[in-house]
Short mmCIF file of C-alpha atoms and ligand atoms in Angstrom, two decimals:
data_model
loop_
_atom_site.label_atom_id
_atom_site.label_comp_id
_atom_site.label_asym_id
_atom_site.label_seq_id
_atom_site.Cartn_x
_atom_site.Cartn_y
_atom_site.Cartn_z
CA MET A 1 9.46 -22.95 17.70
CA GLU A 2 6.52 -25.39 17.09
CA GLU A 3 4.46 -22.94 19.81
CA PHE A 4 5.64 -20.52 17.67
CA GLN A 5 4.70 -21.67 14.66
CA ASN A 6 1.41 -22.63 15.61
CA GLU A 7 0.85 -18.91 17.27
CA ALA A 8 2.07 -17.48 13.72
CA VAL A 9 -0.43 -19.61 11.76
CA ASP A 10 -3.65 -18.73 14.14
CA TYR A 11 -2.25 -14.80 14.23
CA TYR A 12 -2.46 -14.75 10.18
CA TYR A 13 -6.05 -16.83 10.15
CA ASP A 14 -7.22 -14.86 12.56
CA GLU A 15 -6.53 -11.79 10.76
CA ILE A 16 -7.87 -13.34 7.45
CA GLU A 17 -11.44 -13.75 9.32
CA ARG A 18 -11.34 -10.28 11.31
CA SER A 19 -10.27 -8.21 8.33
CA ALA A 20 -13.77 -7.42 6.02
CA SER A 21 -13.64 -9.00 2.54
CA PRO A 22 -11.97 -6.21 0.28
CA ALA A 23 -15.65 -6.90 -2.12
CA LYS A 24 -17.45 -5.37 1.54
CA MET A 25 -15.29 -2.83 1.86
CA ALA A 26 -15.40 -1.84 -1.74
CA PHE A 27 -19.60 -1.38 -1.72
CA TYR A 28 -19.19 -0.10 1.60
CA ARG A 29 -17.09 2.33 0.78
CA ALA A 30 -19.09 2.63 -3.10
CA VAL A 31 -22.18 3.58 -1.50
CA ALA A 32 -20.89 6.48 1.02
CA SER A 33 -19.41 7.96 -2.21
CA ILE A 34 -22.65 8.21 -3.55
CA MET A 35 -24.58 9.35 -0.69
CA LEU A 36 -21.65 12.04 -0.64
CA VAL A 37 -22.32 12.96 -4.23
CA GLY A 38 -25.94 13.27 -3.45
CA LEU A 39 -25.24 15.51 -0.39
CA ILE A 40 -23.02 17.71 -2.78
CA GLY A 41 -25.92 17.53 -5.65
CA ILE A 42 -28.38 19.39 -2.25
CA LEU A 43 -25.70 21.33 -0.94
CA GLY A 44 -25.14 22.93 -4.53
CA LEU A 45 -28.01 23.07 -5.80
CA TYR A 46 -29.37 24.94 -2.57
CA VAL A 47 -26.42 27.50 -2.68
CA THR A 48 -26.57 28.40 -5.95
CA GLU A 49 -30.73 29.17 -5.55
CA LYS A 50 -29.55 31.25 -2.69
CA VAL A 51 -27.14 33.22 -4.63
CA ALA A 52 -29.89 33.91 -7.53
CA ASN A 53 -32.38 34.96 -4.83
CA PHE A 54 -29.84 37.40 -3.25
CA GLU A 55 -29.39 38.97 -6.74
CA LYS A 56 -32.93 38.97 -7.02
CA GLU A 57 -33.32 40.45 -4.14
CA GLY A 58 -30.23 43.37 -5.08
CA TYR A 59 -31.72 44.36 -8.05
CA PHE A 60 -35.90 44.90 -6.70
CA ASP A 61 -33.76 46.76 -3.98
CA LEU A 62 -32.07 49.11 -6.73
CA ARG A 63 -35.35 49.94 -8.22
CA LYS A 64 -36.61 50.78 -4.82
CA ALA A 65 -34.02 53.31 -4.21
CA GLN A 66 -33.98 54.68 -7.97
CA VAL A 67 -37.64 55.16 -7.51
CA ALA A 68 -37.29 56.63 -4.18
CA ALA A 69 -34.46 59.26 -6.03
CA ALA A 70 -37.09 60.36 -8.23
CA THR A 71 -39.34 61.02 -5.98
CA ALA A 72 -37.15 63.89 -4.74
CA ALA A 73 -37.25 65.71 -8.33
CA ILE A 74 -40.78 65.40 -7.63
CA GLU A 75 -42.07 68.70 -5.45
CA TYR A 76 -45.48 68.11 -3.76
CA THR A 77 -47.26 71.41 -4.00
CA ASP A 78 -47.31 70.78 -7.55
CA VAL A 79 -49.00 67.07 -7.03
CA ILE A 80 -51.43 68.76 -4.63
CA SER A 81 -52.65 71.61 -7.08
CA LEU A 82 -53.52 69.22 -9.57
CA LYS A 83 -57.42 68.52 -9.61
CA GLY A 84 -57.27 64.58 -10.90
CA ASN A 85 -59.64 65.07 -14.05
CA GLU A 86 -59.55 66.00 -17.57
CA GLU A 87 -58.87 69.68 -17.28
CA ASP A 88 -55.33 69.46 -15.86
CA THR A 89 -54.73 68.56 -19.08
CA GLY A 90 -52.37 70.94 -20.60
CA SER A 91 -52.18 72.72 -17.70
CA PRO A 92 -48.54 73.74 -16.62
CA VAL A 93 -48.32 72.20 -13.66
CA TYR A 94 -49.33 68.92 -15.27
CA GLU A 95 -46.91 69.67 -18.40
CA LYS A 96 -43.99 70.55 -16.03
CA LEU A 97 -44.37 67.43 -14.31
CA ARG A 98 -45.09 65.22 -17.76
CA GLY A 99 -41.73 66.75 -18.23
CA LYS A 100 -40.17 65.54 -15.12
CA LEU A 101 -41.93 62.09 -15.41
CA ALA A 102 -40.52 61.39 -19.21
CA ARG A 103 -36.83 62.29 -17.81
CA ILE A 104 -37.24 60.16 -15.51
CA LYS A 105 -38.29 57.60 -17.71
CA ARG A 106 -35.72 58.30 -20.13
CA SER A 107 -33.12 57.90 -17.74
CA ASP A 108 -33.13 54.23 -18.08
CA GLU A 109 -33.96 52.27 -20.83
CA SER A 110 -35.48 48.97 -18.56
CA ILE A 111 -38.61 51.42 -17.53
CA LYS A 112 -41.47 51.53 -19.33
CA PHE A 113 -43.85 53.58 -17.90
CA VAL A 114 -43.54 56.03 -14.84
CA TYR A 115 -47.01 57.53 -13.51
CA LEU A 116 -48.20 59.75 -11.00
CA MET A 117 -51.47 58.25 -9.13
CA ARG A 118 -53.65 59.41 -6.09
CA PRO A 119 -56.38 57.68 -4.13
CA LYS A 120 -60.14 58.61 -5.28
CA GLY A 121 -62.69 56.62 -3.48
CA ASP A 122 -61.47 52.92 -3.10
CA LYS A 123 -59.15 53.20 -6.15
CA LEU A 124 -56.24 55.15 -7.34
CA ILE A 125 -56.44 57.45 -10.46
CA PHE A 126 -54.10 58.24 -13.12
CA LEU A 127 -52.52 62.25 -12.53
CA VAL A 128 -49.70 62.23 -14.70
CA ASP A 129 -48.52 59.97 -17.17
CA ALA A 130 -45.20 60.18 -18.86
CA GLU A 131 -46.60 58.41 -21.97
CA ASP A 132 -47.40 60.35 -24.87
CA PRO A 133 -51.40 61.76 -25.08
CA SER A 134 -51.48 59.94 -28.83
CA SER A 135 -49.80 56.32 -27.42
CA PRO A 136 -52.66 53.61 -26.79
CA ASP A 137 -50.85 53.57 -23.53
CA PHE A 138 -51.61 56.58 -22.46
CA SER A 139 -53.54 57.10 -19.04
CA PRO A 140 -55.11 60.41 -18.83
CA PRO A 141 -55.44 62.15 -15.47
CA GLY A 142 -58.72 60.75 -13.30
CA GLN A 143 -58.52 57.18 -15.24
CA ILE A 144 -59.07 54.78 -12.72
CA TYR A 145 -56.91 52.46 -11.50
CA GLU A 146 -58.95 49.68 -11.95
CA GLU A 147 -56.19 46.73 -10.39
CA THR A 148 -55.96 48.92 -7.10
CA SER A 149 -55.35 47.01 -4.07
CA PRO A 150 -56.06 47.67 -0.54
CA GLU A 151 -51.99 47.89 0.15
CA ASP A 152 -51.69 50.78 -2.11
CA LEU A 153 -54.07 52.37 0.02
CA LYS A 154 -52.68 51.71 3.24
CA TYR A 155 -50.54 54.36 3.85
CA PHE A 156 -53.19 57.20 1.92
CA ASN A 157 -55.67 56.48 4.95
CA SER A 158 -53.36 55.33 8.21
CA LYS A 159 -51.66 58.77 9.66
CA ASN A 160 -47.60 57.86 9.30
CA GLU A 161 -45.87 59.23 12.56
CA LYS A 162 -43.91 62.34 11.97
CA GLY A 163 -40.73 62.42 10.29
CA LYS A 164 -41.08 58.36 8.80
CA TRP A 165 -41.90 57.95 5.82
CA PRO A 166 -43.48 55.38 3.79
CA GLU A 167 -41.16 53.06 2.64
CA PRO A 168 -40.93 52.42 -1.19
CA SER A 169 -41.92 48.79 -2.66
CA VAL A 170 -41.91 46.57 -5.40
CA GLU A 171 -44.78 44.08 -6.32
CA GLU A 172 -44.34 40.77 -7.20
CA MET A 173 -43.24 40.38 -11.28
CA GLU A 174 -45.87 40.29 -13.66
CA LYS A 175 -46.09 38.90 -16.79
CA ASP A 176 -48.34 40.26 -19.20
CA ARG A 177 -48.53 41.87 -23.14
CA TRP A 178 -45.78 44.19 -22.55
CA GLY A 179 -43.78 41.55 -21.19
CA THR A 180 -42.33 40.47 -17.82
CA TRP A 181 -41.86 43.27 -15.25
CA VAL A 182 -42.67 45.01 -11.99
CA SER A 183 -43.75 48.20 -10.62
CA ALA A 184 -41.66 49.91 -8.13
CA SER A 185 -43.28 52.61 -6.36
CA ALA A 186 -42.74 55.70 -4.00
CA TYR A 187 -44.56 58.00 -1.93
CA ILE A 188 -44.84 61.91 -3.15
CA CYS A 189 -45.00 63.03 0.77
CA ASP A 190 -45.66 66.73 2.31
CA PRO A 191 -43.51 67.88 5.13
CA GLU A 192 -45.76 66.14 7.84
CA GLY A 193 -45.21 62.83 5.91
CA LYS A 194 -48.15 61.96 4.56
CA PRO A 195 -48.23 60.57 1.26
CA VAL A 196 -50.04 62.91 -1.62
CA ALA A 197 -49.37 60.43 -4.31
CA LEU A 198 -47.78 57.75 -5.28
CA LEU A 199 -44.49 57.60 -7.95
CA GLY A 200 -45.34 54.43 -10.31
CA THR A 201 -42.42 52.81 -12.32
CA ASP A 202 -43.19 49.57 -14.07
CA VAL A 203 -39.57 48.16 -15.14
CA ASP A 204 -38.41 45.63 -17.47
CA VAL A 205 -37.02 42.62 -15.93
CA SER A 206 -36.19 40.34 -18.55
CA LYS A 207 -32.70 41.51 -18.44
CA ALA A 208 -32.50 41.17 -15.30
CA LEU A 209 -34.12 38.02 -15.11
CA ALA A 210 -31.58 36.94 -17.72
CA GLY A 211 -28.84 37.48 -15.17
CA VAL A 212 -30.39 35.47 -12.62
CA ALA A 213 -31.21 32.84 -15.42
CA ARG A 214 -27.77 32.77 -16.15
CA ILE A 215 -26.25 32.30 -12.45
CA LYS A 216 -28.45 29.46 -11.67
CA TYR A 217 -27.46 27.57 -15.14
CA ILE A 218 -23.65 28.10 -13.71
CA GLY A 219 -24.38 27.03 -10.62
CA ARG A 220 -25.72 23.65 -11.66
CA LEU A 221 -23.21 23.21 -13.93
CA LEU A 222 -20.06 23.32 -11.22
CA THR A 223 -22.39 21.14 -8.88
CA GLY A 224 -22.71 18.92 -11.68
CA LEU A 225 -19.21 19.40 -12.57
CA THR A 226 -17.94 18.91 -9.21
CA ALA A 227 -20.84 15.47 -8.38
CA ILE A 228 -19.14 14.25 -11.67
CA LEU A 229 -15.51 14.91 -10.53
CA PHE A 230 -16.24 14.00 -7.06
CA LEU A 231 -17.42 10.58 -8.69
CA ILE A 232 -14.24 10.18 -10.76
CA ILE A 233 -12.42 10.46 -7.52
CA SER A 234 -14.00 8.25 -5.59
CA ILE A 235 -14.43 5.34 -8.46
CA GLN A 236 -10.67 5.13 -8.58
CA TYR A 237 -10.00 5.29 -5.08
CA ILE A 238 -12.35 2.64 -4.44
CA THR A 239 -10.47 0.39 -7.32
CA TRP A 240 -6.97 1.38 -5.95
CA THR A 241 -7.66 0.21 -2.35
CA TYR A 242 -9.91 -2.83 -3.30
CA ASN A 243 -6.55 -3.87 -5.56
CA LYS A 244 -4.88 -3.20 -2.30
CA ALA A 245 -6.38 -4.72 -0.03
CA LYS A 246 -6.97 -7.61 -2.58
CA ARG A 247 -2.75 -8.35 -2.79
CA GLU A 248 -2.90 -7.69 0.95
CA SER A 249 -5.38 -10.68 1.69
CA LEU A 250 -3.19 -12.60 -0.71
CA ARG A 251 -0.51 -12.40 0.56
CA ARG A 252 -1.31 -12.77 3.88
CA GLU A 253 -3.05 -15.82 2.74
CA MET A 254 0.20 -17.07 1.01
CA GLU A 255 2.08 -16.23 4.33
CA GLY A 256 -0.17 -17.86 5.72
CA LYS A 257 0.58 -21.01 3.87
CA ILE A 258 4.27 -20.88 3.68
CA ILE A 259 4.38 -20.89 7.71
CA ARG A 260 2.53 -24.16 7.86
CA LEU A 261 4.49 -25.12 4.80
CA ASN A 262 7.50 -24.68 6.88
CA GLU A 263 6.15 -25.54 9.77
CA GLU A 264 5.67 -29.29 8.43
CA LEU A 265 9.01 -29.24 7.04
CA ILE A 266 10.64 -28.31 10.45
CA ARG A 267 8.93 -31.57 11.88
CA ALA A 268 9.63 -33.39 9.05
CA ASP A 269 12.99 -32.49 9.49
CA ARG A 270 13.38 -33.01 13.23
CA MET A 271 11.59 -36.81 12.74
CA LYS A 272 14.35 -37.48 10.16
CA SER A 273 16.77 -36.54 13.00
CA ASP A 274 14.98 -38.28 15.61
CA PHE A 275 15.15 -41.19 13.57
CA LEU A 276 19.06 -41.02 12.76
CA GLU A 277 19.49 -40.40 15.87
CA LEU A 278 17.79 -43.47 17.26
CA ALA A 279 18.90 -45.68 14.43
CA SER A 280 22.92 -44.91 15.01
CA HIS A 281 22.93 -45.47 18.46
CA GLU A 282 20.94 -49.02 18.27
CA LEU A 283 23.44 -50.13 15.24
CA ARG A 284 26.87 -48.95 16.90
CA SER A 285 26.92 -50.94 19.14
CA PRO A 286 26.37 -54.04 17.88
CA VAL A 287 28.03 -52.63 15.00
CA SER A 288 31.42 -52.13 17.05
CA ALA A 289 30.84 -55.49 18.09
CA VAL A 290 30.70 -57.47 15.10
CA ASP A 291 33.92 -55.31 13.84
CA ILE A 292 35.91 -55.76 16.62
CA ALA A 293 34.86 -59.80 16.68
CA ILE A 294 36.20 -59.60 12.51
CA GLN A 295 38.89 -58.04 13.47
CA THR A 296 40.12 -60.22 16.09
CA LEU A 297 39.38 -63.35 13.91
CA ASP A 298 41.33 -62.10 11.26
CA LYS A 299 44.20 -61.53 13.26
CA SER A 300 43.84 -65.29 14.79
CA LEU A 301 43.22 -66.96 11.79
CA ASP A 302 46.06 -65.65 10.08
CA GLY A 303 48.14 -68.44 8.10
CA LYS A 304 45.11 -70.85 8.92
CA VAL A 305 42.87 -70.43 6.20
CA ASN A 306 43.17 -70.43 2.75
CA GLU A 307 43.11 -67.93 -0.03
CA ASP A 308 39.32 -68.23 -0.66
CA GLU A 309 38.87 -67.72 3.27
CA LYS A 310 41.25 -65.09 3.22
CA ILE A 311 39.16 -63.82 0.67
CA LEU A 312 36.13 -63.83 2.29
CA LEU A 313 37.38 -62.62 5.51
CA GLU A 314 39.08 -59.99 4.15
CA ILE A 315 35.59 -58.81 2.44
CA ALA A 316 33.79 -58.77 6.08
CA ARG A 317 37.29 -56.78 7.53
CA SER A 318 36.36 -53.95 4.80
CA GLY A 319 32.41 -54.31 5.17
CA SER A 320 32.24 -54.06 9.02
CA ARG A 321 35.49 -51.18 8.77
CA ARG A 322 33.39 -48.87 6.18
CA LEU A 323 30.01 -49.62 8.60
CA VAL A 324 31.55 -48.50 11.98
CA ASN A 325 32.61 -45.08 9.63
CA LEU A 326 29.10 -44.60 7.96
CA VAL A 327 27.24 -45.10 12.20
CA ASP A 328 29.59 -42.98 13.16
CA ASP A 329 29.76 -40.22 10.36
CA ILE A 330 25.64 -40.06 11.29
CA LEU A 331 26.39 -40.04 15.12
CA ASP A 332 28.60 -37.30 14.53
CA LEU A 333 26.06 -35.05 12.17
CA THR A 334 22.77 -36.09 14.63
CA ARG A 335 24.55 -34.64 17.38
CA VAL A 336 26.27 -31.60 15.74
CA GLU A 337 22.86 -30.45 14.27
CA ALA A 338 21.35 -31.40 17.53
CA GLY A 339 23.92 -28.84 19.27
CA ASP A 340 24.93 -31.44 21.04
CA PHE A 341 28.57 -31.55 20.42
CA LYS A 342 30.82 -30.83 22.49
CA LEU A 343 33.84 -29.64 21.17
CA GLU A 344 36.85 -30.77 23.40
CA PRO A 345 39.87 -28.43 22.43
CA LYS A 346 43.46 -29.23 23.36
CA LYS A 347 47.12 -28.53 22.43
CA ILE A 348 48.22 -30.63 19.72
CA ASN A 349 51.83 -30.70 17.89
CA LEU A 350 49.50 -30.42 14.16
CA LYS A 351 52.70 -31.87 12.34
CA GLU A 352 52.71 -35.09 14.13
CA THR A 353 48.72 -34.97 14.02
CA VAL A 354 48.50 -35.09 10.53
CA THR A 355 51.34 -37.50 9.90
CA GLU A 356 49.66 -39.81 11.71
CA ALA A 357 46.55 -39.55 9.89
CA VAL A 358 48.08 -39.45 6.13
CA ARG A 359 50.00 -42.55 7.38
CA LEU A 360 47.03 -44.30 7.96
CA PHE A 361 46.02 -43.93 4.30
CA GLU A 362 48.89 -45.31 2.92
CA PRO A 363 48.45 -48.82 2.46
CA MET A 364 44.91 -47.59 0.69
CA ALA A 365 46.77 -45.26 -1.83
CA ARG A 366 49.49 -47.94 -2.30
CA GLU A 367 46.45 -50.92 -3.07
CA LYS A 368 45.33 -48.24 -5.63
CA GLY A 369 48.70 -47.69 -6.80
CA LEU A 370 48.17 -43.87 -5.92
CA ALA A 371 50.99 -41.44 -4.53
CA ILE A 372 50.29 -39.53 -0.93
CA SER A 373 52.16 -36.92 0.20
CA LEU A 374 51.84 -33.82 2.96
CA THR A 375 53.37 -30.61 2.74
CA PHE A 376 53.48 -28.30 5.41
CA SER A 377 54.95 -24.46 5.78
CA GLY A 378 54.32 -22.30 8.80
CA ASN A 379 57.44 -22.13 11.49
CA ASN A 380 55.07 -23.42 14.68
CA PRO A 381 53.49 -26.57 14.71
CA THR A 382 51.23 -26.27 17.42
CA ALA A 383 48.00 -25.38 17.33
CA VAL A 384 44.90 -25.60 19.75
CA VAL A 385 41.81 -27.40 19.07
CA ASP A 386 39.51 -30.48 19.30
CA GLU A 387 41.79 -33.59 17.81
CA HIS A 388 38.83 -35.83 17.44
CA ALA A 389 36.72 -33.23 15.15
CA LEU A 390 40.20 -32.18 13.01
CA LEU A 391 40.73 -35.69 12.64
CA ARG A 392 37.21 -36.44 11.56
CA VAL A 393 37.60 -34.26 8.91
CA LEU A 394 40.81 -34.65 7.37
CA GLU A 395 40.14 -38.70 7.35
CA ASN A 396 37.28 -37.91 5.33
CA LEU A 397 38.85 -35.64 2.43
CA ILE A 398 42.00 -38.05 2.18
CA SER A 399 39.59 -40.70 2.21
CA ASN A 400 37.40 -38.86 -0.81
CA GLY A 401 40.24 -37.88 -2.66
CA LEU A 402 41.81 -41.83 -2.17
CA LYS A 403 38.39 -42.72 -3.20
CA TYR A 404 37.80 -40.54 -6.19
CA THR A 405 41.09 -40.85 -7.83
CA GLU A 406 42.11 -43.43 -10.22
CA ALA A 407 45.70 -41.83 -10.90
CA GLY A 408 48.10 -39.58 -9.96
CA SER A 409 47.88 -38.10 -6.46
CA VAL A 410 47.00 -37.03 -2.96
CA ASN A 411 48.43 -34.38 -1.38
CA VAL A 412 47.67 -32.63 2.11
CA HIS A 413 49.33 -29.35 2.65
CA VAL A 414 49.02 -27.91 5.76
CA GLN A 415 49.69 -24.21 6.45
CA VAL A 416 49.31 -22.47 9.86
CA GLY A 417 49.40 -19.02 10.54
CA ASN A 418 49.42 -16.82 13.78
CA GLU A 419 45.67 -16.67 14.07
CA ARG A 420 44.01 -19.53 11.54
CA LEU A 421 45.35 -23.07 10.13
CA ARG A 422 44.15 -24.00 6.63
CA ILE A 423 44.70 -27.84 5.06
CA ALA A 424 43.61 -28.23 2.04
CA VAL A 425 43.38 -31.81 0.05
CA LYS A 426 44.52 -32.19 -3.49
CA ASP A 427 43.86 -34.77 -5.83
CA THR A 428 44.11 -35.92 -9.16
CA GLY A 429 41.15 -37.91 -9.85
CA ILE A 430 37.35 -37.47 -11.68
CA GLY A 431 36.89 -33.67 -10.44
CA ILE A 432 33.32 -32.24 -9.93
CA PRO A 433 31.31 -30.86 -12.58
CA ARG A 434 30.66 -27.40 -12.42
CA HIS A 435 27.07 -27.34 -11.66
CA ALA A 436 27.36 -29.52 -8.74
CA ALA A 437 29.49 -27.96 -6.96
CA LYS A 438 27.47 -25.87 -4.92
CA ASP A 439 25.49 -29.06 -3.37
CA LEU A 440 28.48 -30.80 -2.11
CA PHE A 441 27.97 -29.83 1.19
CA LYS A 442 24.54 -30.91 1.30
CA LYS A 443 23.56 -33.95 3.53
CA PHE A 444 23.30 -37.18 1.10
CA ALA A 445 24.66 -35.19 -1.98
CA ARG A 446 26.58 -37.57 -4.42
CA VAL A 447 27.91 -35.95 -7.75
CA HIS A 448 29.27 -39.47 -8.89
CA GLU A 449 26.58 -42.07 -8.22
CA PHE A 450 28.02 -45.87 -7.57
CA ARG A 451 26.91 -46.46 -11.53
CA ALA A 452 29.26 -43.98 -12.67
CA SER A 453 31.92 -43.84 -10.38
CA GLY A 454 31.95 -47.06 -9.12
CA VAL A 455 32.57 -45.82 -5.90
CA LYS A 456 30.14 -46.41 -2.89
CA GLY A 457 29.30 -43.85 -0.49
CA THR A 458 26.61 -41.86 1.58
CA GLY A 459 26.72 -38.20 0.85
CA LEU A 460 26.99 -37.93 4.37
CA GLY A 461 30.70 -37.55 4.91
CA LEU A 462 31.29 -33.44 3.17
CA SER A 463 27.75 -32.40 5.18
CA LEU A 464 30.08 -34.02 8.43
CA CYS A 465 33.13 -31.77 7.31
CA LYS A 466 31.62 -28.78 7.32
CA ALA A 467 29.39 -29.20 10.43
CA LEU A 468 32.58 -29.92 12.80
CA VAL A 469 34.63 -27.01 10.56
CA GLU A 470 31.64 -24.85 11.44
CA ALA A 471 30.99 -25.72 14.90
CA GLN A 472 35.11 -24.68 15.13
CA GLY A 473 34.05 -21.29 13.80
CA GLY A 474 36.10 -21.98 10.75
CA LYS A 475 35.13 -22.58 6.94
CA ILE A 476 35.16 -25.08 4.17
CA TRP A 477 35.67 -24.80 0.50
CA TYR A 478 35.80 -27.08 -2.87
CA GLU A 479 38.25 -25.41 -5.41
CA GLU A 480 38.73 -27.25 -8.77
CA ASN A 481 42.46 -28.70 -9.57
CA PRO A 482 44.52 -26.66 -12.27
CA GLU A 483 46.15 -29.77 -12.91
CA GLY A 484 42.69 -31.66 -12.93
CA GLY A 485 41.17 -32.98 -10.04
CA SER A 486 39.98 -31.46 -6.87
CA ILE A 487 40.56 -29.07 -4.31
CA PHE A 488 38.74 -29.54 -0.81
CA ALA A 489 40.31 -26.63 2.23
CA PHE A 490 38.94 -25.72 5.55
CA GLU A 491 40.57 -23.15 7.59
CA ILE A 492 39.73 -22.99 11.30
CA PRO A 493 41.27 -20.47 14.35
CA ARG A 494 44.34 -21.92 15.58
CA HIS A 495 43.69 -21.63 18.94
CA ALA A 496 40.01 -22.73 19.52
CA ALA A 497 39.91 -19.95 22.82
CA HIS A 498 39.46 -17.64 20.42
CA VAL A 499 36.39 -18.81 19.06
CA ALA A 500 33.04 -17.27 20.49
CA ALA A 501 31.05 -19.60 22.62
P1 ADP B 1 30.64 -40.15 0.27
O1 ADP B 1 31.57 -40.18 -0.89
O2 ADP B 1 30.18 -41.10 0.36
O3 ADP B 1 29.31 -40.30 -1.22
P2 ADP B 1 30.78 -37.38 0.69
O4 ADP B 1 29.66 -36.42 1.09
O5 ADP B 1 32.28 -37.75 1.26
O6 ADP B 1 29.80 -38.51 -0.13
O7 ADP B 1 30.82 -36.87 -0.76
C1 ADP B 1 29.66 -36.48 -1.61
C2 ADP B 1 30.15 -36.67 -3.10
O8 ADP B 1 30.76 -35.34 -3.59
C3 ADP B 1 30.40 -37.96 -3.16
O9 ADP B 1 29.44 -38.49 -3.51
C4 ADP B 1 31.41 -37.63 -4.96
O10 ADP B 1 30.22 -37.77 -5.69
C5 ADP B 1 31.96 -36.21 -4.37
N1 ADP B 1 33.13 -35.86 -3.83
C6 ADP B 1 33.59 -35.66 -2.69
N2 ADP B 1 34.85 -35.27 -2.46
C7 ADP B 1 35.58 -36.02 -3.87
C8 ADP B 1 36.82 -35.87 -4.85
N3 ADP B 1 37.86 -35.81 -3.80
N4 ADP B 1 36.67 -36.11 -5.93
C9 ADP B 1 35.76 -35.84 -6.76
N5 ADP B 1 34.03 -35.56 -6.15
C10 ADP B 1 34.17 -35.95 -4.79
#
């Protein structure tokens, strides 16, 4: 038992040591959560950027497709018939082409300028411009495009593979007095695939950019909200786990303390039993010797002593009797508690045994002016029980009945059933207050202190009765006597063999 206790205590303390403190765990969780929030933020922003770029690329591709489709409306023969100077102005081909470019411009309100260019030397020159000639933005035929880059001339100079037409292109965004725009251009080619002119469209992209900006804004907002939501959930989770761990560690600590306390109680109880057993053994022999000597002395001196000596002898006789009873009670109780009490059932005639026990108390009853009676119910008075244990219980109950009754009677009622036998000792004494009834059978429990009742006692008798009755597989209880006083009753199996070993 003790070994188990120690093991259990060690286990609990080890557990407490092993498990990280709740505050430490909460700190680790908080760090992990912050890192995760950071990760969510980075990931969210990255995805947003990707989606926005994708949208932008898609817009540029659309522009390229638009300009590529527009080239289909321009016949290369018209283009090559142009001279590329002021003389073209007003010619039918020039006007035809200008009308086509103007239609392309009108087809989409974000297209600001549409024009045809072709190389002259290391620069591009304007061939046709969709603008009205009266507009300040109008570029007349032959006007040099000053910002020509080598890239613009690349396809004109190289020989393209047959059937492989140069791809339309979109230049980087630009910001100037006309707003934010991109130039999307495609080549007009001859049947051999050789570019003869460049169809350029300058497109206002502010609307498209606003769309991209909106995507970025929504993406960032969602990322921020997700991060905040995650942070709130993390805080809730960390607080919850922290509180749970705290409760758990407190519980473990409490359990450890309770186990230690229990261990100490068990040790103290064992020490008390050890002491009682030792004391009883050491007391039993001298006390019995004194008792026998006094009884013998009492008998042999009968008639030879005067009144005073007779009183002294009587005091010595009853004192030694009480001492023997007390030592017997303690000895029996410690034996039953230690599991050393061996039951020795034998067949007895209950009627005879109980009658004899009651008869022994008649002098005491007579002395107090009390009536003592025995009633019996049941057909067969025999039983197989431990007579010694039965008598110890009965004697204790009858003696209590007489002790705590000043006037009236004590009645012992035996009821023999087929399986069980019940004995009740009823008195008309001082009774037991209701609040005290539940502790009656505990060791050293005294309801009526000597000062109040004038009755000496130890509070061991009833606990011994309980131990002996339970050792026989029975039960004992207290009832209030409706006529005033107490009823103590017990019930045990009638055939001890029926008691589980
Ligand atoms: P003791 O009689 O030696 O004190 P017991 O264990 O026999 O010890 O009884 C415990 C207490 O129960 C007594 O001190 C007494 O106060 C109360 N008691 C027992 N029997 C009776 C009874 N028949 N009537 C009233 N009180 C009783």
